Amino acid sequence: MREVAIIRGDGIGPEISEATQQVLETAGAALRWQEVILGQEAKRRWGSELPAESVERIRRIGVALKAPLIAEPRSGGLWIEGHGERRRYPSVNNGLRRELGAYANLRPVLGFPGVSGRYQNLDIILVRELTEDTYAGIERQPEEGRAEAVKLVTREASERIARFACDYALRHGRRKITAVHKANVLHLTDGLFLESVRSVVAQYPELCFDDRMVDAACYLMVKEPCVFDVLVLPNQYGDILSDLAAGLVGSLGLVPGVNIGPGVAVFEAAHGAAPDIAGKGIANPIGLILSGAMLLDHLGQREAAERVRRAVARVLAAGRCQTPDLGGHSSTRELTRAICAEIECT
Ligand code: ATP
């Protein structure tokens, strides 16, 4: 039995985390869940969405399954106290990642027969840098009617994310790394990112390298996404392109992910808390369920992970049970039951 932190999250979080736990347990996962409270529930109980004690528990446990937390538009950001200082982050998700030292966000975008139309063979990996870029949260308003944000890029963080992507590519039999940037306009910042990624990939003779401007990358992603294999992106482009890629395969609700840092892995779906459909029982739980399968791989429970992935693919291919985002009328619970039934009968 391996201890895993579970964060039930906000919005659709509680519905999809219940579904995910049910599927993982049906697949025979050997996990002992430890509930950790963050987000709106933490604010209700303790007055902070990001209590230092909750972050510390996740760090101690080392592996977490996290449902989405609401990123509220706010002025002033969000504060956390610990290690003798107060730190400010632009959102609770951003704050959690950075408090944990998570620097890499990995999102595999996979097409599914039955729901992904002409993108059903898509199989690409987006690797997003998590600590820098405009999402470092360095914003200021020097005067009324003028606001500024700093786009932070360092060689150290750019090389670190490139090494992460290359090591992942080698371990998973991938061949090509594509750096996404806008270095023809942002000469210093994106230029440094591009050169850093290029120099790291050059140390991996098994891999080839190319690069795309972010606008051209968006165009190609829609027109001919199979030219991509592993994409390495600065924080903001990574955020945007992963939602775009999710749209291609049929729904934001299908894409899993993980945030990795030293000694910590937080598995979470690519989507947000979807407050517009929260509580209606119609959220698609597959993104979090597949994040759970990645978690099982991470813990060496590969057979259970495969059982989950096979069942999801079969249920989607059969096309009988689909939540509204996929064009169907099924509820979260009906889809969850169908996946569990598929696991049980194979
Ligand atoms: P964040 O910035 O927190 O990542 P977001 O702005 O990307 O959030 P989401 O909360 O991901 O927004 O929602 C975007 C749209 O996708 C909404 O209409 C939402 O209902 C839909 N959506 C997101 N996740 C799911 C899901 N699991 N099932 C069904 N619909 C979803």
mmCIF file with all atom_site columns, C-alpha atoms in Angstrom, residues 100-191:
data_model
loop_
_atom_site.group_PDB
_atom_site.id
_atom_site.type_symbol
_atom_site.label_atom_id
_atom_site.label_alt_id
_atom_site.label_comp_id
_atom_site.label_asym_id
_atom_site.label_entity_id
_atom_site.label_seq_id
_atom_site.pdbx_PDB_ins_code
_atom_site.Cartn_x
_atom_site.Cartn_y
_atom_site.Cartn_z
_atom_site.occupancy
_atom_site.B_iso_or_equiv
_atom_site.pdbx_formal_charge
_atom_site.auth_seq_id
_atom_site.auth_comp_id
_atom_site.auth_asym_id
_atom_site.auth_atom_id
_atom_site.pdbx_PDB_model_num
ATOM 1  C CA . LEU A 1 100 ? 6.410   22.402 -3.873  1.00 0.00 ? 100 LEU A CA 1
ATOM 2  C CA . GLY A 1 101 ? 9.205   23.317 -6.289  1.00 0.00 ? 101 GLY A CA 1
ATOM 3  C CA . ALA A 1 102 ? 7.299   21.701 -9.182  1.00 0.00 ? 102 ALA A CA 1
ATOM 4  C CA . TYR A 1 103 ? 9.033   22.917 -12.336 1.00 0.00 ? 103 TYR A CA 1
ATOM 5  C CA . ALA A 1 104 ? 7.725   20.592 -15.057 1.00 0.00 ? 104 ALA A CA 1
ATOM 6  C CA . ASN A 1 105 ? 4.165   20.045 -16.191 1.00 0.00 ? 105 ASN A CA 1
ATOM 7  C CA . LEU A 1 106 ? 3.692   17.062 -18.479 1.00 0.00 ? 106 LEU A CA 1
ATOM 8  C CA . ARG A 1 107 ? 0.508   16.631 -20.485 1.00 0.00 ? 107 ARG A CA 1
ATOM 9  C CA . PRO A 1 108 ? 0.116   13.691 -22.867 1.00 0.00 ? 108 PRO A CA 1
ATOM 10 C CA . VAL A 1 109 ? -2.557  14.496 -25.454 1.00 0.00 ? 109 VAL A CA 1
ATOM 11 C CA . LEU A 1 110 ? -3.968  11.335 -26.958 1.00 0.00 ? 110 LEU A CA 1
ATOM 12 C CA . GLY A 1 111 ? -6.727  10.970 -29.512 1.00 0.00 ? 111 GLY A CA 1
ATOM 13 C CA . PHE A 1 112 ? -9.450  8.382  -28.979 1.00 0.00 ? 112 PHE A CA 1
ATOM 14 C CA . PRO A 1 113 ? -11.364 6.501  -31.672 1.00 0.00 ? 113 PRO A CA 1
ATOM 15 C CA . GLY A 1 114 ? -15.011 7.279  -31.104 1.00 0.00 ? 114 GLY A CA 1
ATOM 16 C CA . VAL A 1 115 ? -14.567 10.852 -29.877 1.00 0.00 ? 115 VAL A CA 1
ATOM 17 C CA . SER A 1 116 ? -11.552 12.523 -31.513 1.00 0.00 ? 116 SER A CA 1
ATOM 18 C CA . GLY A 1 117 ? -12.631 12.498 -35.174 1.00 0.00 ? 117 GLY A CA 1
ATOM 19 C CA . ARG A 1 118 ? -9.723  13.185 -37.506 1.00 0.00 ? 118 ARG A CA 1
ATOM 20 C CA . TYR A 1 119 ? -7.381  13.569 -34.539 1.00 0.00 ? 119 TYR A CA 1
ATOM 21 C CA . GLN A 1 120 ? -7.985  10.034 -33.241 1.00 0.00 ? 120 GLN A CA 1
ATOM 22 C CA . ASN A 1 121 ? -4.352  9.022  -33.921 1.00 0.00 ? 121 ASN A CA 1
ATOM 23 C CA . LEU A 1 122 ? -2.862  12.046 -32.198 1.00 0.00 ? 122 LEU A CA 1
ATOM 24 C CA . ASP A 1 123 ? -0.238  11.160 -29.607 1.00 0.00 ? 123 ASP A CA 1
ATOM 25 C CA . ILE A 1 124 ? 1.869   14.116 -28.465 1.00 0.00 ? 124 ILE A CA 1
ATOM 26 C CA . ILE A 1 125 ? 3.423   15.265 -25.209 1.00 0.00 ? 125 ILE A CA 1
ATOM 27 C CA . LEU A 1 126 ? 3.460   18.859 -24.003 1.00 0.00 ? 126 LEU A CA 1
ATOM 28 C CA . VAL A 1 127 ? 6.150   19.733 -21.465 1.00 0.00 ? 127 VAL A CA 1
ATOM 29 C CA . ARG A 1 128 ? 5.524   23.124 -19.884 1.00 0.00 ? 128 ARG A CA 1
ATOM 30 C CA . GLU A 1 129 ? 7.948   25.066 -17.703 1.00 0.00 ? 129 GLU A CA 1
ATOM 31 C CA . LEU A 1 130 ? 6.183   26.031 -14.472 1.00 0.00 ? 130 LEU A CA 1
ATOM 32 C CA . THR A 1 131 ? 8.295   28.487 -12.531 1.00 0.00 ? 131 THR A CA 1
ATOM 33 C CA . GLU A 1 132 ? 8.941   31.458 -14.846 1.00 0.00 ? 132 GLU A CA 1
ATOM 34 C CA . ASP A 1 133 ? 7.607   33.510 -17.748 1.00 0.00 ? 133 ASP A CA 1
ATOM 35 C CA . THR A 1 134 ? 4.762   35.981 -17.234 1.00 0.00 ? 134 THR A CA 1
ATOM 36 C CA . TYR A 1 135 ? 3.202   33.531 -14.743 1.00 0.00 ? 135 TYR A CA 1
ATOM 37 C CA . ALA A 1 136 ? 5.974   34.229 -12.247 1.00 0.00 ? 136 ALA A CA 1
ATOM 38 C CA . GLY A 1 137 ? 3.421   36.811 -11.109 1.00 0.00 ? 137 GLY A CA 1
ATOM 39 C CA . ILE A 1 138 ? 5.702   39.855 -11.268 1.00 0.00 ? 138 ILE A CA 1
ATOM 40 C CA . GLU A 1 139 ? 3.098   42.493 -12.112 1.00 0.00 ? 139 GLU A CA 1
ATOM 41 C CA . ARG A 1 140 ? 2.887   46.109 -11.123 1.00 0.00 ? 140 ARG A CA 1
ATOM 42 C CA . GLN A 1 141 ? 0.774   49.159 -11.727 1.00 0.00 ? 141 GLN A CA 1
ATOM 43 C CA . PRO A 1 142 ? 3.093   52.179 -11.653 1.00 0.00 ? 142 PRO A CA 1
ATOM 44 C CA . GLU A 1 143 ? 0.197   54.554 -12.244 1.00 0.00 ? 143 GLU A CA 1
ATOM 45 C CA . GLU A 1 144 ? -3.540  54.489 -12.848 1.00 0.00 ? 144 GLU A CA 1
ATOM 46 C CA . GLY A 1 145 ? -4.232  53.272 -16.402 1.00 0.00 ? 145 GLY A CA 1
ATOM 47 C CA . ARG A 1 146 ? -0.891  51.498 -16.808 1.00 0.00 ? 146 ARG A CA 1
ATOM 48 C CA . ALA A 1 147 ? -0.018  47.914 -15.801 1.00 0.00 ? 147 ALA A CA 1
ATOM 49 C CA . GLU A 1 148 ? 3.153   45.919 -16.418 1.00 0.00 ? 148 GLU A CA 1
ATOM 50 C CA . ALA A 1 149 ? 4.162   42.238 -16.169 1.00 0.00 ? 149 ALA A CA 1
ATOM 51 C CA . VAL A 1 150 ? 7.688   40.867 -16.220 1.00 0.00 ? 150 VAL A CA 1
ATOM 52 C CA . LYS A 1 151 ? 8.464   37.948 -18.525 1.00 0.00 ? 151 LYS A CA 1
ATOM 53 C CA . LEU A 1 152 ? 11.147  36.111 -16.580 1.00 0.00 ? 152 LEU A CA 1
ATOM 54 C CA . VAL A 1 153 ? 13.370  33.574 -18.368 1.00 0.00 ? 153 VAL A CA 1
ATOM 55 C CA . THR A 1 154 ? 16.599  32.095 -17.036 1.00 0.00 ? 154 THR A CA 1
ATOM 56 C CA . ARG A 1 155 ? 19.076  29.728 -18.653 1.00 0.00 ? 155 ARG A CA 1
ATOM 57 C CA . GLU A 1 156 ? 18.959  27.505 -15.570 1.00 0.00 ? 156 GLU A CA 1
ATOM 58 C CA . ALA A 1 157 ? 15.188  26.916 -15.662 1.00 0.00 ? 157 ALA A CA 1
ATOM 59 C CA . SER A 1 158 ? 15.103  26.625 -19.466 1.00 0.00 ? 158 SER A CA 1
ATOM 60 C CA . GLU A 1 159 ? 17.867  24.009 -19.484 1.00 0.00 ? 159 GLU A CA 1
ATOM 61 C CA . ARG A 1 160 ? 16.200  22.156 -16.611 1.00 0.00 ? 160 ARG A CA 1
ATOM 62 C CA . ILE A 1 161 ? 12.878  21.837 -18.467 1.00 0.00 ? 161 ILE A CA 1
ATOM 63 C CA . ALA A 1 162 ? 14.710  20.835 -21.658 1.00 0.00 ? 162 ALA A CA 1
ATOM 64 C CA . ARG A 1 163 ? 16.606  18.084 -19.802 1.00 0.00 ? 163 ARG A CA 1
ATOM 65 C CA . PHE A 1 164 ? 13.356  16.887 -18.262 1.00 0.00 ? 164 PHE A CA 1
ATOM 66 C CA . ALA A 1 165 ? 11.753  16.681 -21.722 1.00 0.00 ? 165 ALA A CA 1
ATOM 67 C CA . CYS A 1 166 ? 14.748  14.887 -23.252 1.00 0.00 ? 166 CYS A CA 1
ATOM 68 C CA . ASP A 1 167 ? 14.986  12.348 -20.438 1.00 0.00 ? 167 ASP A CA 1
ATOM 69 C CA . TYR A 1 168 ? 11.246  11.715 -20.711 1.00 0.00 ? 168 TYR A CA 1
ATOM 70 C CA . ALA A 1 169 ? 11.548  11.343 -24.496 1.00 0.00 ? 169 ALA A CA 1
ATOM 71 C CA . LEU A 1 170 ? 14.343  8.784  -24.186 1.00 0.00 ? 170 LEU A CA 1
ATOM 72 C CA . ARG A 1 171 ? 12.530  6.757  -21.524 1.00 0.00 ? 171 ARG A CA 1
ATOM 73 C CA . HIS A 1 172 ? 9.374   6.618  -23.649 1.00 0.00 ? 172 HIS A CA 1
ATOM 74 C CA . GLY A 1 173 ? 10.854  5.982  -27.085 1.00 0.00 ? 173 GLY A CA 1
ATOM 75 C CA . ARG A 1 174 ? 10.088  9.457  -28.412 1.00 0.00 ? 174 ARG A CA 1
ATOM 76 C CA . ARG A 1 175 ? 12.244  10.907 -31.179 1.00 0.00 ? 175 ARG A CA 1
ATOM 77 C CA . LYS A 1 176 ? 11.747  14.649 -31.610 1.00 0.00 ? 176 LYS A CA 1
ATOM 78 C CA . ILE A 1 177 ? 11.793  17.702 -29.348 1.00 0.00 ? 177 ILE A CA 1
ATOM 79 C CA . THR A 1 178 ? 10.152  20.908 -30.594 1.00 0.00 ? 178 THR A CA 1
ATOM 80 C CA . ALA A 1 179 ? 10.831  24.177 -28.752 1.00 0.00 ? 179 ALA A CA 1
ATOM 81 C CA . VAL A 1 180 ? 7.943   26.675 -28.952 1.00 0.00 ? 180 VAL A CA 1
ATOM 82 C CA . HIS A 1 181 ? 8.814   30.381 -28.701 1.00 0.00 ? 181 HIS A CA 1
ATOM 83 C CA . LYS A 1 182 ? 8.490   33.837 -30.254 1.00 0.00 ? 182 LYS A CA 1
ATOM 84 C CA . ALA A 1 183 ? 12.188  34.639 -30.436 1.00 0.00 ? 183 ALA A CA 1
ATOM 85 C CA . ASN A 1 184 ? 11.827  36.798 -33.543 1.00 0.00 ? 184 ASN A CA 1
ATOM 86 C CA . VAL A 1 185 ? 10.029  39.395 -31.382 1.00 0.00 ? 185 VAL A CA 1
ATOM 87 C CA . LEU A 1 186 ? 11.065  38.555 -27.819 1.00 0.00 ? 186 LEU A CA 1
ATOM 88 C CA . HIS A 1 187 ? 14.744  38.347 -28.699 1.00 0.00 ? 187 HIS A CA 1
ATOM 89 C CA . LEU A 1 188 ? 16.134  38.236 -25.180 1.00 0.00 ? 188 LEU A CA 1
ATOM 90 C CA . THR A 1 189 ? 13.574  36.183 -23.252 1.00 0.00 ? 189 THR A CA 1
ATOM 91 C CA . ASP A 1 190 ? 12.271  33.669 -25.804 1.00 0.00 ? 190 ASP A CA 1
ATOM 92 C CA . GLY A 1 191 ? 15.669  33.846 -27.515 1.00 0.00 ? 191 GLY A CA 1
#
